[in-house]
Amino acid sequence: MTHHTTIPESWDMEVDLVAMGSSTGGLAACIVGHDLGLRTVLLEKTDFLGGGTALSGGVLWIPFNHHMLEEGLSDSREEALTHIRTISMGRHDEEYLAAYLDTGPELVRYLEEHTPLKLTIEASPDYYADLPGGKKRGRQLYPNPELMGPMLKEAEKTNPLVAKVRRDPVPFFAGMRDEWSEGRALIGGLAMACADRGIDVLTGVRGRQLIVQDGRVIGLRAERDGRDFFVRAAKGVLLASGGFEWNQEMNKRFMNCPTLFPLTPNSNEGDGHIMGMELGAAVALMDHSIYQPAFRVTGEEVQGGPFYRPLSYGYPGNILVNRHGKRCCNESFYPDIGRAFVAYDRLKSELANVPIFWISDSENANRTGMSVLPKFTKDTGWLRQANTLPELAGQLGIPADSLTETVERFNRFAREGRDPDFHRGEGTYQAYWGSRGAWAGQKPSDTLGPLEKPPFYGIELHVGSVGNLGGLVVNRRAQVLNTRGDVIPGLYATSNTTALLSHGFTYTSGACQGKSIIFGYIAARHMARG
């Protein structure tokens, strides 16, 4: 059965707009829809709000937003358009991108005027800031920590909805960020707005099938407490349930790596993708993901699934090497690390580099806390330690001579302040990346630094993901299109449930959350006009 064609005898709930998933897009759609007179409800699969966004940096990529213009930072629609056309590899959609750019600044003003969410400029540049149309600062917005943190700390004491915003499963960043900052603050501000309006936000409700009548989506069948829960949507259903990185069958079919180790909540199983595809929805960019190096500590679980930890990389005193003991990427530009994970040796019909290993000296391991982390984990075998590089290579199962030669070569480059092999540390974004490690005692903007002080440390890494970026194809109104390019009436989508057609086959910080919230806003406005 491709969709639920039998109309239920009675509906458990009847509204105008139902959003499936508590992404920024789902929350924003319910808020804006409510403000425009619609009856709105949000269904969240888990007991927590925010999905992967709540664990993220909470950044929104919004070119020529009013905050940057007020600070005298120049930007324009034309520059942003030029930038995307330069970096997308031709895989973006012009009309979709136009809607993104034209609506973003308007959305920011609306949210700051009508909700508790307050934003400020993030220090991050565009990933490709040095290419045409790129900007060194201003396009990335994130929750203002001075305003949002104290507000949300107080709100969670009396506001049950705010208290449901997902927390880090363990100290993700070793205590380096406040509990109400970044992604939690972004979701928290929107959750407060929903609570202030009395919007129904139902947790523990999983969308299962879309209900269609006379060719139009009129609602959905969900599952609540093990039973069917039918919601009628007079204006439309918005799928905003995130990516599919925890659906290993979909990963096997679509991704260009054999196994994925997600860093997102394990509820991201592609529910919205499946429901849309059952109706013949088109998909795009399904091999696109934000790859990140991850490691596994045996026995660690979150919500009944394995927990994969992120890694500190690209700073002085560490490198990444492949199974041959050779460097294989620019460690200070994580998109290049992703490339290394999926690089394919066609002559041998195998991945060229996997497994990849993190190699560090004691100074870097101590600065980043990696050397002491095993004291806080039940299993300690994930971190290897040795007084010499050949001994470490033996523990990791890589050629000792090759690893020693690689480290000596890198150390020579680091002392000279240049990396002719992979150009680590070159460019605006990489200088910014280096500045993120200044807390650890290194000079701002440093990414190069030799591995000299024993003991040396090593970790076997896996190809992780903080979000698969392929998904349903939607138009500039957030309406889902079928494989022939026609609108599926009554069906809308946003978040990582949709393909990143604003950027095509590239990414920059805040693009996913920017896309999600913008097209949630657009979807609600279109439903209200319909």
Coordinates of C-alpha atoms in Angstrom, one line a residue:
M1 CA 0.0 0.0 0.0
T2 CA 1.6 3.3 -1.1
H3 CA -0.6 5.5 1.1
H4 CA -3.6 5.4 3.4
T5 CA -6.6 5.7 1.1
T6 CA -9.2 4.7 3.6
I7 CA -10.6 7.8 5.3
P8 CA -10.9 7.1 9.1
E9 CA -14.4 7.1 10.5
S10 CA -13.3 9.7 13.0
W11 CA -10.2 11.9 13.4
D12 CA -8.3 12.2 16.6
M13 CA -7.4 15.7 15.8
E14 CA -8.5 18.2 13.1
V15 CA -6.3 21.2 12.3
D16 CA -5.3 23.4 9.4
L17 CA -1.6 22.7 9.5
V18 CA 0.2 19.7 10.9
A19 CA 4.0 19.7 11.1
M20 CA 5.8 16.3 11.5
G21 CA 9.1 16.9 13.3
S22 CA 10.3 19.5 15.8
S23 CA 13.0 20.9 13.5
T24 CA 13.4 24.7 13.3
G25 CA 11.2 24.4 10.2
G26 CA 8.4 22.5 11.9
L27 CA 8.4 24.8 14.9
A28 CA 8.5 28.0 12.8
A29 CA 5.7 26.8 10.5
C30 CA 3.4 26.2 13.5
I31 CA 4.3 29.6 14.9
V32 CA 3.8 31.5 11.7
G33 CA 0.7 29.5 10.8
H34 CA -0.9 30.3 14.1
D35 CA -0.1 34.0 13.7
L36 CA -1.9 33.9 10.4
G37 CA -5.0 32.4 11.9
L38 CA -4.4 28.7 11.2
R39 CA -5.0 25.9 13.7
T40 CA -1.6 24.2 14.0
V41 CA -0.1 21.2 15.7
L42 CA 3.4 19.7 15.8
L43 CA 4.0 16.0 16.1
E44 CA 7.4 14.9 17.4
K45 CA 8.5 11.2 17.2
T46 CA 10.7 11.3 20.4
D47 CA 10.2 12.6 23.9
F48 CA 12.5 15.5 23.1
L49 CA 12.4 18.6 20.8
G50 CA 15.0 19.7 18.3
G51 CA 16.5 16.5 16.8
G52 CA 20.0 17.1 15.6
T53 CA 19.6 20.9 15.6
A54 CA 19.5 20.9 19.4
L55 CA 23.0 19.2 19.4
S56 CA 24.4 21.5 16.8
G57 CA 26.0 25.0 16.8
G58 CA 22.5 26.5 16.1
V59 CA 23.8 28.5 13.1
L60 CA 21.5 30.0 10.4
W61 CA 23.1 31.0 7.0
I62 CA 21.2 34.2 6.1
P63 CA 22.9 36.5 3.6
F64 CA 22.4 40.3 3.8
N65 CA 20.6 40.0 7.1
H66 CA 19.9 43.1 9.0
H67 CA 22.4 42.4 11.8
M68 CA 25.4 42.3 9.4
L69 CA 24.2 45.4 7.6
E70 CA 23.8 47.3 10.9
E71 CA 27.4 46.5 11.7
G72 CA 28.5 47.9 8.4
L73 CA 29.3 44.5 6.8
S74 CA 28.4 44.7 3.1
D75 CA 26.5 42.0 1.3
S76 CA 23.9 41.7 -1.4
R77 CA 21.6 39.3 -3.1
E78 CA 23.8 39.3 -6.2
E79 CA 26.9 38.4 -4.2
A80 CA 25.1 35.5 -2.5
L81 CA 23.7 34.3 -5.8
T82 CA 27.2 34.5 -7.4
H83 CA 28.7 32.5 -4.5
I84 CA 26.2 29.6 -4.7
R85 CA 26.5 29.5 -8.5
T86 CA 30.3 29.2 -8.0
I87 CA 30.3 26.4 -5.4
S88 CA 27.2 24.3 -6.0
M89 CA 28.7 22.3 -8.9
G90 CA 25.5 23.1 -10.8
R91 CA 23.3 21.0 -8.5
H92 CA 21.3 23.8 -6.9
D93 CA 17.8 25.0 -8.1
E94 CA 17.6 28.6 -9.2
E95 CA 14.0 29.2 -8.1
Y96 CA 14.5 27.5 -4.8
L97 CA 17.7 29.5 -4.1
A98 CA 15.9 32.7 -5.0
A99 CA 13.1 32.0 -2.5
Y100 CA 15.8 31.2 0.1
L101 CA 17.7 34.5 -0.4
D102 CA 14.6 36.7 -0.8
T103 CA 12.9 35.3 2.3
G104 CA 15.8 34.9 4.8
P105 CA 16.2 38.5 5.9
E106 CA 12.4 38.8 6.2
L107 CA 12.2 35.7 8.3
V108 CA 14.9 36.9 10.8
R109 CA 13.1 40.1 11.4
Y110 CA 9.8 38.3 11.9
L111 CA 11.1 35.9 14.4
E112 CA 12.9 38.5 16.4
E113 CA 9.8 40.7 16.5
H114 CA 7.3 38.0 17.3
T115 CA 9.1 35.4 19.3
P116 CA 11.6 35.2 22.2
L117 CA 14.4 34.2 19.8
K118 CA 17.1 36.8 19.5
L119 CA 20.1 36.3 17.1
T120 CA 23.5 37.8 16.6
I121 CA 26.3 37.5 14.2
E122 CA 28.6 34.4 14.4
A123 CA 32.3 34.8 13.8
S124 CA 32.4 32.1 11.2
P125 CA 33.1 32.9 7.6
D126 CA 31.6 31.1 4.6
Y127 CA 33.4 27.8 4.1
Y128 CA 34.5 29.1 0.7
A129 CA 34.9 32.7 1.7
D130 CA 37.7 33.3 -0.7
L131 CA 35.8 32.3 -3.8
P132 CA 33.6 34.8 -5.7
G133 CA 30.7 36.2 -3.6
G134 CA 32.0 34.7 -0.4
K135 CA 32.0 36.6 2.9
K136 CA 34.4 36.5 5.8
R137 CA 31.8 37.4 8.4
G138 CA 28.2 38.1 8.9
R139 CA 26.1 35.6 7.0
Q140 CA 26.0 33.1 9.9
L141 CA 23.6 34.0 12.7
Y142 CA 23.2 32.2 16.0
P143 CA 21.2 32.7 19.2
N144 CA 22.5 35.6 21.2
P145 CA 24.1 33.9 24.3
E146 CA 23.8 37.0 26.5
L147 CA 20.1 37.1 26.0
M148 CA 19.0 33.6 25.3
G149 CA 20.9 31.7 28.0
P150 CA 19.5 33.5 31.1
M151 CA 16.0 33.6 29.5
L152 CA 15.9 29.9 28.8
K153 CA 17.4 28.8 32.2
E154 CA 14.5 30.6 33.9
A155 CA 11.9 29.4 31.3
E156 CA 12.7 25.7 31.8
K157 CA 11.8 25.9 35.5
T158 CA 8.2 26.6 34.7
N159 CA 7.7 25.8 31.0
P160 CA 7.4 22.0 30.4
L161 CA 7.8 22.5 26.7
V162 CA 11.2 24.3 27.0
A163 CA 12.3 21.5 29.4
K164 CA 11.8 19.0 26.6
V165 CA 14.5 20.5 24.4
R166 CA 17.1 17.8 23.7
R167 CA 20.2 17.9 25.8
D168 CA 23.7 16.6 24.9
P169 CA 23.7 12.9 25.6
V170 CA 27.1 13.3 27.3
P171 CA 29.3 16.4 27.6
F172 CA 29.7 16.6 23.8
F173 CA 32.2 19.5 24.0
A174 CA 33.8 18.6 27.3
G175 CA 32.0 21.4 29.1
M176 CA 33.0 24.0 26.5
R177 CA 29.5 25.3 25.9
D178 CA 26.7 26.4 28.2
E179 CA 23.7 24.1 28.4
W180 CA 21.4 26.8 26.9
S181 CA 23.5 28.0 24.0
E182 CA 23.8 27.3 20.3
G183 CA 21.4 24.6 19.0
R184 CA 19.5 24.2 22.2
A185 CA 18.9 28.0 22.4
L186 CA 17.7 28.1 18.8
I187 CA 15.1 25.3 19.5
G188 CA 14.4 26.7 23.0
G189 CA 13.4 30.1 21.7
L190 CA 11.0 28.6 19.2
A191 CA 9.6 26.2 21.8
M192 CA 8.9 29.2 24.1
A193 CA 7.1 30.9 21.2
C194 CA 4.9 27.8 20.7
A195 CA 4.1 27.6 24.5
D196 CA 3.3 31.3 24.6
R197 CA 0.7 30.7 21.8
G198 CA -0.7 27.6 23.3
I199 CA 0.2 25.6 20.2
D200 CA -0.2 21.8 20.7
V201 CA 3.2 20.1 20.6
L202 CA 2.7 16.3 21.0
T203 CA 5.8 14.2 21.7
G204 CA 6.0 10.5 21.4
V205 CA 3.9 10.6 18.2
R206 CA 5.5 9.1 15.0
G207 CA 4.2 9.8 11.6
R208 CA 3.5 6.7 9.6
Q209 CA 1.5 7.3 6.4
L210 CA -0.1 10.2 4.5
I211 CA -3.8 10.1 3.9
V212 CA -4.9 11.0 0.4
Q213 CA -8.4 11.8 -0.9
D214 CA -9.1 12.7 -4.6
G215 CA -5.4 13.1 -5.2
R216 CA -4.8 15.5 -2.3
V217 CA -3.0 14.9 1.0
I218 CA -5.7 15.6 3.7
G219 CA -3.9 14.3 6.8
L220 CA -1.7 11.6 8.2
R221 CA -1.8 8.4 10.2
A222 CA 0.5 8.5 13.1
E223 CA 1.3 6.1 15.9
R224 CA 0.8 7.2 19.5
D225 CA 1.1 4.8 22.5
G226 CA 1.1 1.9 20.0
R227 CA -2.1 2.9 18.4
D228 CA -3.2 4.7 15.3
F229 CA -3.6 8.4 15.7
F230 CA -5.3 10.2 12.8
V231 CA -4.8 13.9 12.2
R232 CA -6.7 15.8 9.6
A233 CA -5.0 18.8 8.0
A234 CA -7.3 21.1 6.1
K235 CA -4.5 23.2 4.6
G236 CA -1.5 20.9 4.5
V237 CA 0.9 18.4 6.0
L238 CA 4.5 19.6 6.5
L239 CA 7.2 16.9 6.7
A240 CA 10.0 18.2 8.8
S241 CA 11.5 15.1 10.4
G242 CA 15.2 15.5 9.5
G243 CA 17.5 13.2 7.6
F244 CA 17.8 9.4 7.1
E245 CA 21.3 8.8 8.4
W246 CA 20.1 6.2 10.9
N247 CA 18.3 4.1 8.3
Q248 CA 21.1 1.8 7.2
E249 CA 19.0 0.3 4.4
M250 CA 18.6 3.8 2.9
N251 CA 22.3 4.5 3.5
K252 CA 23.2 1.4 1.6
R253 CA 21.0 2.3 -1.3
F254 CA 21.9 5.9 -1.6
M255 CA 25.2 6.8 0.1
N256 CA 28.7 6.4 -1.3
C257 CA 30.1 4.7 1.8
P258 CA 29.3 1.2 3.0
T259 CA 28.5 2.1 6.6
L260 CA 27.6 5.4 8.3
F261 CA 28.1 6.2 11.9
P262 CA 25.7 9.1 12.7
L263 CA 26.3 11.8 15.3
T264 CA 22.6 12.8 15.2
P265 CA 19.8 11.4 17.4
N266 CA 18.9 7.8 16.3
S267 CA 15.3 9.0 15.5
N268 CA 16.5 10.3 12.2
E269 CA 15.4 7.3 10.2
G270 CA 14.0 8.9 7.1
D271 CA 10.3 8.8 8.1
G272 CA 9.4 11.9 6.1
H273 CA 11.4 10.7 3.1
I274 CA 9.6 7.4 3.0
M275 CA 6.2 8.9 3.4
G276 CA 6.8 11.3 0.6
M277 CA 8.3 8.7 -1.7
E278 CA 5.3 6.5 -1.2
L279 CA 3.3 9.1 -3.0
G280 CA 5.8 9.4 -5.8
A281 CA 7.8 12.3 -4.5
A282 CA 11.0 13.2 -6.4
V283 CA 14.3 13.0 -4.5
A284 CA 17.7 14.7 -5.1
L285 CA 21.2 14.8 -3.7
M286 CA 20.7 11.5 -1.9
D287 CA 24.4 10.8 -1.8
H288 CA 25.1 14.1 0.0
S289 CA 26.0 14.2 3.7
I290 CA 27.9 16.3 6.2
Y291 CA 30.7 13.8 6.9
Q292 CA 32.6 14.1 10.2
P293 CA 35.2 11.8 11.8
A294 CA 33.7 9.8 14.7
F295 CA 34.9 7.2 17.1
R296 CA 33.1 4.5 19.1
V297 CA 33.6 3.7 22.8
T298 CA 32.3 0.1 23.3
G299 CA 29.1 -0.1 25.3
E300 CA 28.1 3.6 25.1
E301 CA 24.5 4.0 24.0
V302 CA 21.9 6.7 23.8
Q303 CA 18.2 5.9 23.7
G304 CA 18.9 2.3 23.0
G305 CA 21.3 2.9 20.1
P306 CA 25.1 3.1 19.8
F307 CA 26.6 6.5 20.6
Y308 CA 29.4 7.8 18.3
R309 CA 31.6 10.6 19.6
P310 CA 33.0 13.6 17.7
L311 CA 36.7 14.3 17.5
S312 CA 39.0 17.3 18.0
Y313 CA 41.1 17.5 14.8
G314 CA 43.0 19.9 12.6
Y315 CA 44.9 21.7 15.4
P316 CA 48.6 21.7 16.1
G317 CA 50.0 18.4 17.2
N318 CA 47.6 16.0 15.3
I319 CA 47.1 14.6 11.9
L320 CA 44.9 12.0 10.2
V321 CA 46.5 9.1 8.3
N322 CA 45.0 6.3 6.3
R323 CA 45.5 2.6 6.6
H324 CA 48.9 2.9 4.8
G325 CA 50.1 5.4 7.4
K326 CA 49.9 8.3 4.9
R327 CA 48.1 11.6 5.3
C328 CA 45.1 11.7 3.0
C329 CA 43.3 15.1 3.6
N330 CA 43.4 18.6 4.8
E331 CA 42.7 18.1 8.5
S332 CA 41.6 21.7 9.1
F333 CA 38.8 21.6 6.5
Y334 CA 36.4 18.9 7.4
P335 CA 34.7 18.6 4.0
D336 CA 38.1 17.4 2.8
I337 CA 38.1 14.8 5.5
G338 CA 34.8 13.6 4.2
R339 CA 36.2 13.3 0.7
A340 CA 39.0 11.1 2.1
F341 CA 36.6 8.8 3.8
V342 CA 34.7 8.1 0.5
A343 CA 37.7 8.2 -1.9
Y344 CA 37.6 5.1 -4.1
D345 CA 40.4 3.1 -5.5
R346 CA 39.0 1.8 -8.8
L347 CA 41.9 -0.5 -9.6
K348 CA 41.4 -2.4 -6.3
S349 CA 37.6 -1.8 -6.1
E350 CA 37.8 -0.6 -2.5
L351 CA 37.8 2.5 -0.5
A352 CA 41.3 4.0 -0.8
N353 CA 41.9 5.2 2.8
V354 CA 39.6 3.5 5.3
P355 CA 40.2 3.0 8.1
I356 CA 41.5 6.4 8.9
F357 CA 43.4 7.1 12.2
W358 CA 43.8 10.2 14.4
I359 CA 47.5 10.6 15.5
S360 CA 48.5 13.0 18.2
D361 CA 51.3 13.9 20.5
S362 CA 50.8 14.3 24.2
E363 CA 50.7 18.1 24.1
N364 CA 47.7 18.2 21.8
A365 CA 46.1 15.2 23.5
N366 CA 46.4 17.0 26.9
R367 CA 45.1 20.3 25.5
T368 CA 42.0 18.8 24.0
G369 CA 41.3 16.4 26.9
M370 CA 41.6 13.3 24.8
S371 CA 44.4 11.9 27.0
V372 CA 42.2 11.9 30.1
L373 CA 38.8 11.0 28.5
P374 CA 39.4 7.2 29.0
K375 CA 39.2 7.8 32.7
F376 CA 35.5 8.6 32.2
T377 CA 34.6 5.7 29.9
K378 CA 34.1 2.1 30.9
D379 CA 36.1 0.8 27.9
T380 CA 39.6 2.3 27.4
G381 CA 40.8 0.3 24.4
W382 CA 39.6 2.9 21.9
L383 CA 42.6 5.1 22.7
R384 CA 46.0 3.7 21.9
Q385 CA 49.1 5.1 23.5
A386 CA 52.8 4.5 22.9
N387 CA 56.2 6.1 23.6
T388 CA 57.3 5.8 20.0
L389 CA 55.6 6.1 16.6
P390 CA 56.6 2.6 15.5
E391 CA 55.1 1.2 18.6
L392 CA 51.9 3.1 18.1
A393 CA 51.8 2.0 14.5
G394 CA 52.0 -1.6 15.6
Q395 CA 49.0 -1.2 17.9
L396 CA 47.0 0.4 15.2
G397 CA 48.0 -2.1 12.5
I398 CA 49.6 0.4 10.1
P399 CA 53.1 0.3 8.6
A400 CA 55.6 1.7 11.1
D401 CA 58.1 3.1 8.6
S402 CA 55.3 4.8 6.7
L403 CA 53.8 6.5 9.8
T404 CA 57.3 7.6 11.0
E405 CA 58.1 9.1 7.6
T406 CA 54.7 10.8 7.4
V407 CA 55.0 12.5 10.8
E408 CA 58.6 13.6 10.1
R409 CA 57.5 15.1 6.8
F410 CA 54.5 16.9 8.4
N411 CA 56.7 18.2 11.3
R412 CA 59.0 19.7 8.8
F413 CA 56.1 21.5 7.0
A414 CA 54.7 22.6 10.4
R415 CA 58.0 24.3 11.4
E416 CA 58.1 26.0 8.0
G417 CA 54.5 27.1 8.4
R418 CA 53.2 25.7 5.1
D419 CA 51.7 22.4 3.9
P420 CA 52.4 21.8 0.2
D421 CA 50.8 18.4 0.4
F422 CA 47.3 19.4 1.5
H423 CA 47.4 23.2 2.0
R424 CA 46.3 22.9 5.6
G425 CA 45.7 26.2 7.3
E426 CA 45.4 28.2 4.0
G427 CA 42.4 30.4 3.4
T428 CA 40.0 32.4 5.5
Y429 CA 37.8 29.6 6.9
Q430 CA 40.8 27.5 8.0
A431 CA 42.3 30.5 9.8
Y432 CA 39.0 30.7 11.6
W433 CA 39.1 27.0 12.4
G434 CA 42.5 27.5 13.9
S435 CA 41.2 30.3 16.1
R436 CA 38.7 27.9 17.6
G437 CA 41.6 26.1 19.3
A438 CA 43.0 29.2 20.9
W439 CA 41.3 28.2 24.2
A440 CA 43.7 25.3 24.3
G441 CA 46.8 27.6 24.5
Q442 CA 47.8 27.8 20.9
K443 CA 48.1 31.0 18.9
P444 CA 45.0 32.2 17.2
S445 CA 44.7 31.0 13.6
D446 CA 47.2 28.1 14.1
T447 CA 46.4 24.8 12.5
L448 CA 49.9 23.6 11.8
G449 CA 52.2 22.4 14.6
P450 CA 54.5 19.4 14.9
L451 CA 53.9 16.1 16.7
E452 CA 56.9 15.9 18.9
K453 CA 56.2 15.1 22.5
P454 CA 55.6 11.5 23.6
P455 CA 53.6 9.6 24.4
F456 CA 51.8 9.5 21.1
Y457 CA 48.1 8.7 20.8
G458 CA 46.0 7.0 18.1
I459 CA 42.3 6.4 17.5
E460 CA 40.7 4.4 14.7
L461 CA 38.0 6.6 13.1
H462 CA 34.7 5.9 11.4
V463 CA 32.9 8.0 8.8
G464 CA 30.4 9.9 10.8
S465 CA 27.6 12.2 9.7
V466 CA 25.8 15.2 11.3
G467 CA 23.1 14.9 8.7
N468 CA 22.3 13.4 5.4
L469 CA 21.4 16.2 3.0
G470 CA 19.5 14.4 0.3
G471 CA 15.7 14.4 0.3
L472 CA 12.4 15.3 -1.2
V473 CA 12.3 17.9 -4.0
V474 CA 10.2 20.9 -3.2
N475 CA 9.4 24.1 -5.1
R476 CA 9.9 27.7 -4.0
R477 CA 6.6 27.4 -2.0
A478 CA 7.9 24.4 -0.1
Q479 CA 5.4 22.2 -1.9
V480 CA 6.6 18.6 -2.6
L481 CA 7.0 17.7 -6.2
N482 CA 6.4 14.3 -7.8
T483 CA 8.8 12.6 -10.2
R484 CA 7.2 14.4 -13.1
G485 CA 7.7 17.8 -11.5
D486 CA 4.1 18.3 -10.5
V487 CA 2.9 19.5 -7.1
I488 CA 1.5 16.9 -4.7
P489 CA -1.5 18.9 -3.4
G490 CA -1.5 19.4 0.3
L491 CA 2.0 18.1 0.9
Y492 CA 4.9 20.4 2.0
A493 CA 8.4 19.6 3.4
T494 CA 11.4 21.2 4.9
S495 CA 14.4 20.4 7.2
N496 CA 16.8 17.6 6.1
T497 CA 13.7 15.8 4.8
T498 CA 14.2 17.9 1.7
A499 CA 17.2 18.1 -0.6
L500 CA 19.7 20.9 0.0
L501 CA 18.8 22.6 -3.3
S502 CA 19.7 26.0 -2.0
H503 CA 23.4 25.0 -2.1
G504 CA 23.6 21.9 -4.4
F505 CA 26.5 19.6 -3.9
T506 CA 28.2 21.7 -1.3
Y507 CA 27.6 23.0 2.2
T508 CA 28.5 25.9 4.5
S509 CA 27.8 26.4 8.1
G510 CA 24.1 27.1 8.8
A511 CA 22.8 26.2 5.4
C512 CA 20.6 23.3 6.6
Q513 CA 19.1 25.1 9.5
G514 CA 18.7 28.2 7.4
K515 CA 16.9 26.2 4.7
S516 CA 14.7 24.4 7.3
I517 CA 13.4 27.5 9.1
I518 CA 13.0 29.6 5.9
F519 CA 10.9 27.0 4.1
G520 CA 8.9 26.2 7.2
Y521 CA 8.0 29.9 7.2
I522 CA 7.2 29.8 3.5
A523 CA 5.1 26.7 3.8
A524 CA 2.9 28.2 6.6
R525 CA 2.4 31.5 4.6
H526 CA 1.4 29.6 1.5
M527 CA -1.1 27.4 3.4
A528 CA -2.6 30.5 5.0
R529 CA -3.1 32.0 1.5
G530 CA -4.6 28.8 0.0

